[in-house]
XYZ file of C-alpha atoms in Angstrom:
704
model
C 123.879 -111.554 -14.392
C 121.535 -114.351 -15.372
C 120.278 -114.096 -18.920
C 116.667 -114.422 -17.739
C 116.566 -110.992 -16.062
C 119.457 -108.851 -17.307
C 117.130 -106.950 -19.653
C 114.478 -106.406 -16.976
C 116.491 -104.320 -14.524
C 116.354 -100.648 -13.558
C 118.273 -98.869 -10.796
C 116.473 -98.514 -7.483
C 115.343 -94.884 -7.361
C 115.822 -94.090 -3.695
C 118.963 -95.149 -1.850
C 120.374 -94.976 1.646
C 123.920 -95.768 2.726
C 124.507 -98.158 5.625
C 128.102 -98.910 6.644
C 129.236 -97.891 3.167
C 126.715 -100.107 1.356
C 123.972 -98.614 -0.813
C 120.578 -100.112 0.017
C 117.012 -99.303 -1.068
C 115.738 -96.306 0.853
C 112.646 -98.090 2.144
C 114.439 -101.167 3.433
C 113.660 -101.415 7.154
C 115.636 -102.806 10.031
C 116.022 -106.605 9.940
C 114.226 -107.044 6.623
C 117.324 -107.907 4.627
C 118.089 -111.442 3.443
C 121.119 -111.794 1.159
C 121.357 -114.762 -1.175
C 123.161 -115.824 -4.309
C 125.375 -118.597 -5.695
C 128.654 -119.640 -4.027
C 131.329 -116.980 -4.396
C 128.924 -114.112 -5.076
C 130.080 -112.064 -2.073
C 127.310 -112.773 0.454
C 129.587 -113.199 3.456
C 131.578 -110.079 2.630
C 128.407 -108.017 2.375
C 126.938 -109.303 5.651
C 130.209 -108.689 7.460
C 130.367 -105.158 6.109
C 126.813 -104.525 7.296
C 127.621 -105.955 10.753
C 124.919 -108.526 10.151
C 124.296 -111.946 11.596
C 127.576 -113.898 11.729
C 126.564 -117.194 10.172
C 124.946 -118.530 7.039
C 121.481 -120.054 6.990
C 119.504 -122.402 4.803
C 115.832 -122.500 3.842
C 114.003 -125.131 1.832
C 111.623 -123.113 -0.334
C 109.532 -126.186 -1.151
C 108.397 -126.436 2.462
C 105.157 -124.880 3.646
C 105.883 -122.100 6.130
C 109.547 -121.778 5.208
C 109.011 -118.105 5.959
C 108.508 -119.061 9.626
C 111.794 -120.971 9.783
C 113.980 -120.195 12.788
C 116.816 -119.443 10.365
C 115.048 -116.255 9.300
C 114.611 -114.945 12.844
C 118.200 -113.747 12.769
C 118.564 -110.975 10.189
C 120.238 -109.485 8.234
C 122.039 -112.637 7.187
C 123.146 -114.676 4.198
C 120.956 -117.612 3.230
C 121.397 -120.562 0.893
C 118.259 -121.648 -0.927
C 116.990 -125.196 -1.275
C 115.114 -125.200 -4.585
C 112.914 -127.658 -6.524
C 114.124 -129.089 -9.830
C 112.460 -131.356 -12.340
C 113.526 -134.950 -11.807
C 114.290 -134.519 -8.106
C 111.751 -135.162 -5.380
C 113.604 -133.127 -2.770
C 114.951 -129.610 -2.776
C 118.600 -129.156 -3.742
C 121.125 -126.374 -3.401
C 123.187 -125.459 -6.438
C 126.194 -127.121 -4.803
C 124.555 -130.414 -3.871
C 126.265 -133.345 -5.508
C 123.120 -134.424 -7.380
C 122.716 -130.957 -8.864
C 126.356 -130.719 -9.918
C 126.358 -134.166 -11.513
C 123.244 -133.518 -13.593
C 125.346 -132.863 -16.708
C 123.090 -130.092 -17.983
C 121.294 -127.068 -16.569
C 118.774 -128.513 -14.067
C 115.383 -126.987 -14.783
C 113.817 -125.112 -11.907
C 110.318 -126.383 -11.047
C 108.944 -123.032 -9.938
C 105.413 -124.225 -9.192
C 106.817 -126.137 -6.205
C 108.253 -122.986 -4.607
C 105.927 -122.084 -1.752
C 104.886 -118.424 -1.572
C 103.778 -116.826 1.713
C 100.137 -115.759 2.005
C 99.264 -112.086 1.713
C 98.030 -111.932 5.301
C 95.465 -109.201 4.729
C 93.420 -109.942 7.845
C 93.534 -107.768 10.942
C 95.522 -110.296 12.959
C 97.483 -111.853 10.121
C 101.146 -111.230 9.360
C 101.999 -110.127 5.848
C 104.991 -112.411 5.345
C 105.663 -111.047 1.862
C 106.482 -107.664 3.353
C 108.494 -109.015 6.269
C 111.538 -109.819 4.119
C 113.391 -108.109 1.305
C 115.652 -110.444 -0.653
C 118.846 -109.156 -2.204
C 120.167 -111.482 -4.915
C 123.896 -111.005 -5.458
C 124.524 -112.022 -9.066
C 128.009 -111.189 -10.357
C 129.032 -112.381 -13.779
C 130.127 -116.046 -13.917
C 133.604 -114.880 -14.920
C 133.848 -112.672 -11.812
C 132.731 -115.512 -9.539
C 135.176 -117.943 -11.121
C 138.095 -115.565 -10.629
C 137.167 -114.989 -6.989
C 136.659 -118.669 -6.184
C 139.922 -119.606 -7.855
C 141.775 -116.968 -5.832
C 140.304 -118.019 -2.479
C 141.358 -121.638 -3.052
C 144.924 -120.533 -2.362
C 143.993 -118.946 0.978
C 141.458 -121.314 2.519
C 139.534 -124.495 1.877
C 136.015 -124.320 0.478
C 134.967 -127.704 -0.839
C 132.306 -126.064 -2.994
C 135.302 -124.782 -4.969
C 136.488 -128.279 -5.923
C 136.472 -128.989 -9.675
C 135.536 -125.447 -10.641
C 134.523 -124.631 -14.176
C 132.796 -121.704 -15.817
C 129.837 -123.708 -17.121
C 128.781 -124.888 -13.656
C 129.031 -121.342 -12.305
C 126.976 -120.048 -15.218
C 124.242 -122.571 -14.376
C 124.327 -121.551 -10.713
C 123.949 -117.871 -11.571
C 121.105 -118.595 -13.985
C 119.307 -120.663 -11.358
C 119.420 -117.814 -8.854
C 118.385 -115.296 -11.508
C 115.389 -117.446 -12.437
C 114.481 -117.748 -8.758
C 114.661 -113.973 -8.277
C 112.370 -113.418 -11.250
C 109.871 -115.995 -9.994
C 109.751 -114.453 -6.521
C 109.244 -111.011 -8.056
C 106.354 -112.304 -10.160
C 104.903 -113.847 -7.004
C 104.781 -110.381 -5.387
C 107.722 -110.966 -3.086
C 110.088 -108.065 -2.321
C 113.196 -108.707 -4.402
C 116.044 -106.752 -5.899
C 119.360 -107.780 -7.440
C 122.880 -106.455 -7.484
C 125.943 -107.437 -9.477
C 128.538 -106.651 -6.794
C 128.788 -104.267 -3.851
C 130.452 -101.794 -6.206
C 127.230 -101.686 -8.217
C 123.892 -100.133 -7.205
C 120.863 -102.258 -6.312
C 118.584 -102.948 -9.278
C 114.857 -103.675 -9.220
C 113.111 -106.015 -11.629
C 110.665 -104.347 -14.023
C 108.403 -106.183 -16.477
C 105.850 -104.991 -19.001
C 102.807 -103.504 -17.325
C 104.571 -102.620 -14.089
C 104.229 -98.860 -13.781
C 104.872 -97.795 -10.192
C 108.049 -98.789 -8.336
C 107.533 -100.581 -5.022
C 107.385 -98.424 -1.894
C 110.681 -99.739 -0.542
C 112.423 -98.458 -3.707
C 111.246 -94.853 -3.500
C 110.124 -93.888 0.014
C 111.884 -94.020 3.351
C 109.991 -95.727 6.168
C 108.161 -93.472 8.615
C 110.540 -94.375 11.430
C 114.097 -95.360 10.675
C 115.765 -97.705 13.146
C 119.509 -97.656 13.778
C 120.375 -100.181 11.104
C 122.251 -103.405 11.568
C 123.569 -103.144 15.112
C 124.187 -106.802 15.883
C 124.074 -106.296 19.641
C 120.694 -104.559 19.435
C 119.481 -107.219 17.026
C 120.300 -109.962 19.502
C 118.682 -108.129 22.388
C 115.530 -107.475 20.382
C 115.306 -111.139 19.398
C 116.110 -112.670 22.772
C 114.605 -110.018 24.978
C 117.519 -110.254 27.376
C 121.045 -109.021 27.848
C 122.477 -111.925 29.876
C 124.155 -113.939 27.120
C 127.173 -112.572 25.333
C 127.271 -113.540 21.668
C 130.779 -114.216 20.445
C 131.900 -114.091 16.832
C 135.046 -116.285 16.649
C 137.984 -114.516 15.061
C 141.583 -115.390 14.365
C 142.685 -113.623 17.556
C 141.581 -115.613 20.652
C 138.920 -114.016 22.849
C 138.888 -114.648 26.602
C 135.563 -116.075 27.779
C 133.858 -115.140 31.044
C 130.509 -116.266 32.358
C 128.169 -117.438 29.605
C 128.812 -116.920 25.895
C 126.970 -118.078 22.800
C 128.411 -118.939 19.395
C 126.109 -119.071 16.372
C 126.277 -122.218 14.251
C 127.902 -121.516 10.912
C 129.551 -124.829 10.128
C 133.054 -123.489 10.706
C 135.614 -125.049 13.067
C 136.673 -123.427 16.333
C 139.571 -123.583 18.772
C 138.768 -123.721 22.468
C 141.897 -123.174 24.536
C 141.644 -124.578 28.049
C 144.392 -122.894 30.043
C 146.946 -123.646 27.328
C 145.472 -126.830 25.825
C 143.866 -126.571 22.386
C 140.624 -128.440 21.754
C 139.311 -128.281 18.202
C 135.529 -128.047 17.947
C 134.526 -129.143 14.468
C 131.046 -129.403 12.907
C 130.113 -132.987 12.150
C 129.005 -132.847 8.525
C 128.764 -136.388 7.124
C 129.768 -136.958 3.532
C 126.677 -137.161 1.326
C 124.319 -135.503 3.823
C 121.979 -132.863 2.476
C 121.834 -129.565 4.247
C 118.260 -129.859 5.494
C 118.952 -133.299 6.980
C 122.135 -132.356 8.762
C 121.976 -132.683 12.513
C 123.973 -129.817 13.923
C 126.339 -131.940 15.969
C 129.845 -130.943 16.971
C 133.001 -132.990 17.505
C 135.684 -132.168 20.081
C 139.235 -133.299 19.326
C 142.523 -133.000 21.196
C 144.520 -131.118 18.566
C 147.850 -132.668 19.578
C 146.560 -136.247 19.775
C 145.109 -135.998 16.274
C 148.596 -135.304 14.901
C 150.227 -138.315 16.550
C 148.117 -141.221 15.307
C 144.802 -142.843 16.136
C 142.809 -140.548 18.385
C 139.483 -140.385 20.165
C 136.946 -137.589 20.197
C 133.714 -136.442 21.801
C 130.434 -135.677 20.063
C 127.945 -133.105 21.283
C 124.619 -133.769 19.616
C 121.771 -131.292 19.385
C 120.216 -130.806 22.801
C 123.126 -132.320 24.721
C 125.152 -130.778 27.553
C 128.807 -131.626 28.132
C 130.828 -130.928 31.250
C 134.305 -130.252 29.928
C 136.925 -130.906 32.567
C 138.988 -133.535 34.340
C 136.085 -134.296 36.669
C 134.173 -135.848 33.764
C 135.890 -139.225 33.358
C 134.620 -139.883 29.830
C 135.647 -136.399 28.713
C 139.052 -136.535 30.393
C 139.747 -139.916 28.831
C 138.582 -139.082 25.315
C 140.488 -135.786 25.166
C 143.422 -136.815 27.367
C 142.998 -133.709 29.511
C 146.114 -132.632 31.452
C 146.173 -131.287 35.006
C 146.262 -127.699 33.794
C 142.604 -128.126 32.790
C 140.146 -127.583 35.653
C 138.054 -130.441 36.986
C 134.951 -128.435 36.074
C 136.285 -126.093 33.411
C 133.133 -125.210 31.499
C 129.784 -126.513 30.302
C 129.030 -126.735 26.591
C 125.399 -126.827 25.489
C 124.407 -127.588 21.890
C 121.193 -125.672 21.309
C 120.106 -126.317 17.724
C 123.731 -126.080 16.646
C 124.516 -122.893 18.555
C 127.074 -123.489 21.296
C 126.477 -122.022 24.740
C 129.790 -121.922 26.603
C 129.483 -121.457 30.357
C 132.805 -120.963 32.167
C 132.663 -122.724 35.542
C 136.107 -121.962 36.933
C 137.371 -118.446 36.252
C 140.787 -119.253 37.759
C 141.562 -121.271 34.626
C 141.706 -119.196 31.446
C 139.422 -120.126 28.570
C 139.705 -118.577 25.104
C 137.862 -119.074 21.828
C 139.056 -118.417 18.285
C 138.289 -119.413 14.721
C 140.254 -122.348 13.368
C 142.076 -121.373 10.182
C 143.741 -124.203 8.316
C 144.263 -125.653 4.882
C 142.382 -128.615 3.499
C 145.344 -130.883 4.246
C 145.095 -130.011 7.939
C 141.485 -131.022 8.418
C 140.894 -133.946 10.742
C 139.055 -136.895 9.306
C 136.150 -136.615 11.698
C 134.767 -133.097 11.318
C 134.361 -131.367 7.990
C 133.576 -127.749 7.151
C 129.989 -127.080 6.133
C 130.404 -127.378 2.380
C 132.440 -130.569 2.230
C 129.461 -132.889 2.200
C 128.492 -131.442 -1.173
C 131.332 -132.015 -3.571
C 133.765 -134.225 -1.744
C 135.437 -135.316 1.409
C 138.531 -134.078 3.188
C 141.885 -135.022 1.786
C 143.008 -137.355 4.578
C 139.904 -139.495 4.380
C 139.944 -139.540 0.604
C 143.511 -140.817 0.675
C 142.533 -143.518 3.174
C 139.647 -144.654 0.989
C 141.917 -144.689 -2.045
C 144.335 -146.887 -0.083
C 141.508 -149.306 0.704
C 140.590 -149.344 -2.966
C 144.221 -150.032 -3.878
C 144.612 -152.947 -1.476
C 141.315 -154.429 -2.696
C 142.690 -154.198 -6.257
C 139.246 -154.463 -7.855
C 136.103 -152.331 -8.157
C 134.221 -152.325 -4.860
C 131.941 -155.253 -5.600
C 132.257 -159.029 -5.043
C 135.472 -160.401 -6.526
C 135.491 -162.613 -9.619
C 135.650 -166.371 -8.869
C 139.373 -167.031 -9.371
C 140.765 -164.022 -7.437
C 138.231 -164.709 -4.682
C 139.367 -168.323 -4.297
C 143.040 -167.344 -4.332
C 142.406 -164.674 -1.679
C 140.482 -167.060 0.574
C 143.176 -169.730 0.427
C 145.910 -167.199 1.161
C 143.971 -166.012 4.225
C 143.518 -169.584 5.474
C 147.225 -170.271 5.008
C 148.039 -167.068 6.899
C 145.765 -168.025 9.815
C 147.365 -171.456 10.001
C 150.741 -169.751 10.524
C 149.480 -166.845 12.670
C 152.007 -166.254 15.492
C 149.369 -164.516 17.624
C 147.084 -167.573 17.537
C 148.541 -170.408 19.670
C 147.995 -173.917 18.343
C 145.554 -176.237 20.070
C 146.504 -179.718 21.281
C 146.032 -181.067 17.749
C 148.449 -178.576 16.251
C 145.639 -176.588 14.612
C 144.929 -172.849 15.051
C 143.521 -172.452 18.541
C 140.525 -170.456 19.741
C 142.473 -167.502 21.174
C 144.261 -164.519 19.652
C 146.962 -163.077 21.905
C 147.054 -159.445 20.845
C 150.470 -157.813 20.432
C 151.627 -155.860 23.474
C 151.781 -152.070 23.498
C 149.383 -151.341 20.637
C 146.072 -149.542 20.583
C 143.311 -151.977 19.682
C 140.317 -150.904 17.608
C 137.338 -153.176 18.221
C 134.456 -153.347 15.747
C 131.204 -155.106 16.602
C 128.703 -156.961 14.422
C 128.644 -155.261 11.010
C 125.880 -157.346 9.422
C 126.756 -156.460 5.832
C 126.979 -152.688 6.397
C 129.939 -152.119 4.078
C 129.689 -148.345 4.482
C 130.239 -148.713 8.220
C 133.455 -150.664 7.732
C 134.714 -148.089 5.224
C 133.770 -145.336 7.656
C 135.873 -146.880 10.411
C 138.848 -147.555 8.144
C 138.915 -143.980 6.831
C 138.473 -142.213 10.173
C 140.748 -141.126 13.058
C 143.896 -142.309 11.235
C 143.024 -146.006 11.643
C 144.392 -147.062 8.261
C 147.606 -145.146 8.949
C 147.887 -147.007 12.250
C 147.576 -150.336 10.467
C 150.174 -149.283 7.923
C 152.553 -148.160 10.686
C 151.904 -151.283 12.785
C 150.814 -149.225 15.786
C 147.284 -150.597 16.126
C 145.401 -153.881 15.974
C 141.925 -154.185 14.478
C 139.575 -156.825 15.889
C 136.161 -157.546 14.336
C 133.824 -159.493 16.626
C 132.303 -161.689 13.912
C 128.910 -161.519 12.185
C 130.087 -159.259 9.389
C 127.570 -161.039 7.133
C 123.751 -161.140 6.835
C 121.986 -157.798 6.784
C 119.410 -157.246 9.499
C 117.577 -154.477 7.659
C 114.056 -154.987 6.340
C 114.118 -155.508 2.599
C 117.767 -156.625 2.674
C 117.511 -159.897 4.602
C 117.765 -162.002 1.430
C 120.409 -159.896 -0.307
C 123.728 -161.700 0.074
C 125.923 -159.657 -2.279
C 126.753 -157.124 0.436
C 127.765 -160.041 2.690
C 130.035 -161.417 -0.017
C 131.610 -158.000 -0.585
C 132.245 -157.253 3.080
C 133.988 -160.595 3.609
C 136.098 -160.060 0.479
C 137.122 -156.694 1.915
C 137.899 -158.146 5.352
C 139.967 -160.941 3.786
C 141.898 -158.313 1.814
C 142.611 -156.407 5.025
C 143.730 -159.555 6.842
C 146.101 -160.450 4.019
C 147.487 -156.917 3.744
C 147.932 -156.517 7.513
C 148.960 -159.888 8.983
C 148.976 -160.042 12.791
C 147.218 -156.671 12.757
C 143.677 -157.399 11.510
C 141.794 -160.227 13.215
C 138.328 -161.598 12.565
C 136.639 -163.560 15.357
C 134.066 -166.229 14.638
C 130.430 -165.190 15.099
C 127.310 -167.317 15.139
C 126.322 -166.035 11.667
C 129.672 -167.131 10.233
C 128.173 -170.410 9.131
C 126.052 -172.024 6.437
C 123.886 -173.685 9.083
C 120.158 -173.798 8.153
C 119.357 -172.637 11.687
C 120.927 -169.234 10.985
C 117.838 -167.220 10.121
C 116.208 -163.831 10.599
C 112.440 -163.326 10.464
C 112.106 -166.712 8.800
C 114.778 -165.988 6.167
C 117.374 -168.785 6.134
C 120.349 -166.484 5.769
C 122.984 -169.195 6.275
C 121.499 -171.239 3.449
C 121.084 -168.200 1.197
C 124.710 -167.128 1.651
C 125.903 -170.622 0.783
C 123.677 -170.682 -2.290
C 124.860 -167.260 -3.466
C 128.538 -168.131 -3.026
C 128.005 -171.347 -4.937
C 126.355 -169.390 -7.775
C 129.206 -166.893 -7.873
C 132.215 -169.110 -7.136
C 131.344 -172.810 -7.127
C 131.583 -175.751 -4.716
C 135.332 -175.455 -4.256
C 134.912 -172.029 -2.704
C 132.167 -173.315 -0.385
C 134.452 -176.080 0.857
C 137.227 -173.602 1.601
C 134.845 -171.248 3.416
C 133.866 -174.123 5.713
C 137.553 -174.723 6.288
C 137.986 -171.048 7.167
C 135.199 -171.240 9.744
C 137.126 -174.077 11.404
C 140.290 -171.979 11.753
C 138.918 -168.615 12.915
C 139.565 -167.684 16.560
C 136.769 -167.272 19.100
C 138.397 -164.927 21.611
C 140.926 -162.083 21.472
C 142.828 -161.123 24.615
C 145.429 -158.690 25.812
C 146.827 -158.088 29.269
C 143.968 -155.661 29.978
C 140.870 -156.910 28.144
C 139.220 -159.765 26.282
C 136.659 -159.830 23.480
C 134.411 -162.413 21.860
C 131.223 -162.500 19.840
C 128.606 -163.835 22.253
C 129.699 -164.283 25.848
C 131.630 -166.431 28.322
C 131.169 -170.199 28.607
C 128.977 -171.453 31.440
C 131.718 -173.215 33.373
C 135.276 -172.542 34.423
C 137.959 -173.416 31.896
C 141.734 -173.305 32.029
C 143.666 -171.333 29.437
C 144.654 -174.549 27.684
C 141.010 -175.639 27.583
C 139.997 -172.299 26.101
C 142.615 -172.659 23.362
C 141.149 -176.154 22.787
C 137.614 -174.726 22.747
C 136.607 -176.600 19.584
C 136.969 -179.874 21.495
C 134.011 -178.894 23.677
C 131.290 -177.945 21.160
C 128.801 -176.896 23.836
C 131.205 -174.377 25.359
C 132.240 -173.176 21.907
C 128.598 -172.596 21.025
C 128.112 -170.603 24.229
C 130.955 -168.259 23.292
C 129.147 -167.626 19.994
C 125.511 -167.435 21.092
C 125.115 -166.798 24.826
C 123.468 -163.561 25.884
C 123.480 -161.474 29.024
C 121.105 -162.916 31.624
C 118.361 -160.364 32.045
C 115.385 -162.664 32.618
C 116.816 -166.026 33.586
C 116.514 -167.340 30.039
C 118.425 -170.509 29.105
C 121.723 -169.968 27.318
C 122.412 -166.705 29.139
C 125.477 -165.742 31.131
C 125.989 -164.053 34.485
C 128.529 -161.955 36.327
C 130.022 -165.158 37.718
C 130.603 -166.537 34.210
C 132.474 -163.351 33.309
C 134.674 -163.665 36.386
C 135.506 -167.273 35.524
C 136.428 -166.367 31.937
C 138.723 -163.583 33.144
C 140.433 -166.018 35.475
C 140.807 -168.626 32.733
C 142.292 -166.082 30.331
C 144.577 -164.631 32.987
C 143.251 -161.080 32.649
C 142.823 -158.854 35.735
C 139.658 -159.038 37.831
C 138.389 -155.643 36.683
C 139.565 -155.980 33.081
C 137.193 -155.257 30.217
C 135.164 -157.994 28.549
C 133.764 -156.794 25.231
C 131.047 -158.738 23.414
C 128.730 -158.243 20.450
C 125.707 -160.330 19.432
C 123.153 -158.743 21.787
C 122.410 -155.031 21.388
C 120.334 -154.022 24.403
C 117.963 -151.827 22.383
C 117.147 -150.939 18.799
C 119.029 -147.679 19.248
C 122.627 -146.984 20.152
C 125.850 -148.786 19.361
C 127.425 -149.501 22.734
C 126.433 -150.232 26.319
C 129.075 -149.743 29.006
C 129.010 -151.823 32.186
C 126.055 -153.697 30.714
C 123.893 -155.483 33.262
C 125.527 -153.360 35.975
C 128.612 -155.541 35.608
C 131.712 -153.392 35.851
C 133.991 -153.781 32.855
C 131.390 -155.709 30.817
C 130.551 -153.880 27.589
C 128.415 -154.629 24.534
C 129.253 -153.250 21.081
C 127.204 -153.204 17.882
C 128.517 -151.713 14.628
C 125.727 -152.598 12.188
C 123.381 -149.619 12.504
C 122.397 -147.906 9.278
C 122.850 -144.547 11.013
C 126.533 -145.265 11.602
C 128.896 -147.588 13.468
C 130.265 -147.618 16.974
C 133.725 -148.859 17.950
C 135.902 -149.154 21.041
C 139.463 -147.878 21.321
C 141.456 -149.884 23.862
C 144.763 -148.415 25.049
C 146.083 -150.419 27.975
C 143.316 -150.431 30.565
C 141.630 -147.384 28.998
C 138.542 -148.076 26.866
C 136.953 -145.256 24.857
C 133.665 -145.671 22.960
C 133.260 -143.773 19.687
C 130.327 -143.343 17.324
C 130.412 -142.224 13.692
C 127.613 -140.838 11.496
C 126.337 -142.754 8.491
C 128.051 -141.989 5.176
C 127.525 -143.522 1.688
C 131.216 -144.239 1.190
C 130.772 -147.279 -1.039
C 129.245 -145.048 -3.716
C 132.191 -142.685 -3.366
C 134.695 -145.545 -3.567
C 133.201 -146.781 -6.805
C 133.496 -143.286 -8.289
C 137.239 -143.050 -7.605
C 139.551 -143.280 -10.594
C-alpha cells in the first residue's frame, strides 16, 4: 500500500459477508463506492458484488461533486479526477499530462472539495451517504496483473508500463484516502479482495466509526442490481442489459449503461459495431458520450462510412432511414424500421420496433489490432491511440520526411517545383487551348472519392482525415481519390488570423501528399490561394501576410514559384456522378471546352472561386439555374451532386445537404476547431461524415 498510510491501518472490527466479499458490518445498501489506481481490481470486485456494470468518474475539485449523476448508481467503481500542483484542471492518474510529469505529481489537497456536514433538519449529510473503499494492492501486484491482462485484451492505460509509474499511482490514491479520512469522510482501504478491509487510525482517534463496529438497524438485501435500478428509476418498464460475450436477444425496450466499451448489435444476421467515440487527447470530464456505428464487414474491406449518435440524439436504425441505410450499407434482411437507438447521457436505450426481425446485443471482444480507427475504448485517449491510426500517422510522418513543421528553404523549393511539374503532366487534367493545365480534373472511374472542404490552416483536421476510416490505406492501394476544395491556408480563428506558419505547414503537407500520390490527391484552387491584398479577414491582410512570411522563410524564388502554382491548379473536379469546386457555378452557360479554358474568362473564373448561394439576392451569388447550367456544361446528370465550400451556412456544423432547397447541391466546410467534416462519394451515393477534434500534430511531433 501507499507509504503514507501503511502504518496507520487497523482491521475493521465488525464484518459482514456479501457475495463472498468481506465488508464493514455497518455499510448500508448503496453506500459503497470502490476506487483505486488502474489494475487494482475494482471491476472484479464490483462484478462479484453484482454492482453497477460500468465505471464512473468524478472531478473532486468541483463543488457538489457529491451530487454528480455518476454517484446515483451504486455500488460502482469510480475513477477520481484530482488536483495537482502545476495543473489548473483535475487529472486522473492515467491522464497523459500526469504520466509525462517525470516525477511524482504533488497532490494539492486543499483544492479537493469536501461535502458539508448537513446538520440541519432538512439537510442531507453527504459525508454519511457514501463509504469509499480504496483498493490499494502493492505496486508489484498491480504490475504483474496489468502485464498479464495485456495478453488477453487491450487496455491502453497499460501501454508503456513500469513499476515507478504504478508506485506513484498507488501513492496518489493512498494520499487521497488519508486526506478524505482527515476530512471526516467515510473511508477504508483494502489491499486485495483476499485481504480484510482496514480502517485508518491516527493519533488521538479513540473510537472506531459506527460503520466499522455496528450493523445498521435495518439491513437491506445487499447489492441486487435489479432492485437497485427499480429503486433509482421508480419503474419496472425498462430492462437493463449488461452486454456479455454471449449475444442476448432484445425485446421491447432495453437500456445499456455507458461504460466506454464497444458493443455488437446484430440485426437479423448483420453485425453493427457500436463503439464509444473517445477522441485522442480528450480528458475524461470533457468527453461527450457519443457513440459510433460501423458496418463491421465494410470496415475490413477499405474506406468505410459510419454513423454518430451524439448525446440526446435519436436514431432510427433500419432500411427506411435513407441516411442510415446508406452509411451502414444495410441489406434487405434488416427491417425498414428495425429499432430506435436513443443516446441518453451516454446510456443507450434500444427500442425494438419490428419483433419479426431478430436483434441481439453482445460485448465486443477484440485485440488492439482489431480496433477500428474511429471509435476507441475508454482509456485510449489517455496514453495513446489505436494501432491502425498510429500506423497511418507514422506513414504521414514518413512521407513528409521531416519534423511536422514548415520545411527548410531548399527542400521546400524542390518539393514545390516537383509538384508543379507533376501538375503540368497530370493525365487527369486535360490541357486548355494553350496547351497548359486546364481548369478541370477528370476523376478516375470506379474509385471512392473523399472530398475535404476549406481547412483554413487546421492541420489537425487534415491529419484526422488522413488517419481515419482507412483513407491512407486507400490512397496507398489506389482505390480512392482525395479532393481538397481549396482554401487550406489562412486561419479563421480569433488570435490566429496573423499566424501564417500553420498555413505554410499545411501546404507543405498537401504538396507532399500530391507528390506521393499522383493522380490520387488533388487540390482545387480557392479564393484564399493567392497573395492578393484583397484577401483579408477582419481587416487582416492574410494574402499579404502569407506572402511576407514565405519570403522570410524561403525567399523571392519560392514566391515566384507559388504564383506559378496558383496558375496551374484546377478549379473544378468532376466524375460521372458529381462535380466539386470551391465557390460555385459561373453565372452563364459554358461548354465543356470553355470550362477547361476557364482562365481565359477571368470573370467566370472568379465566380467559380467566390460566388455564394443566393439567399438574399446579393450580387455575385448563384441560383438553381446556374447549377443546372454547370451540370450541363460538365456533362454530369441532371440530379448529380454539386459540392462546394467557401460559404458555411452557419457558425456551427460542417456540411449542409441540399443547401438552398436545391436537390443535389451540398456545402462542405472542414475548418472547424471542433473537428472536420468530409464527404464520401461512391458512384451516385454521397455520405457525409464528421470527426471529433484531436491534437494529432502534437502526437506526430512526439513520434520517434
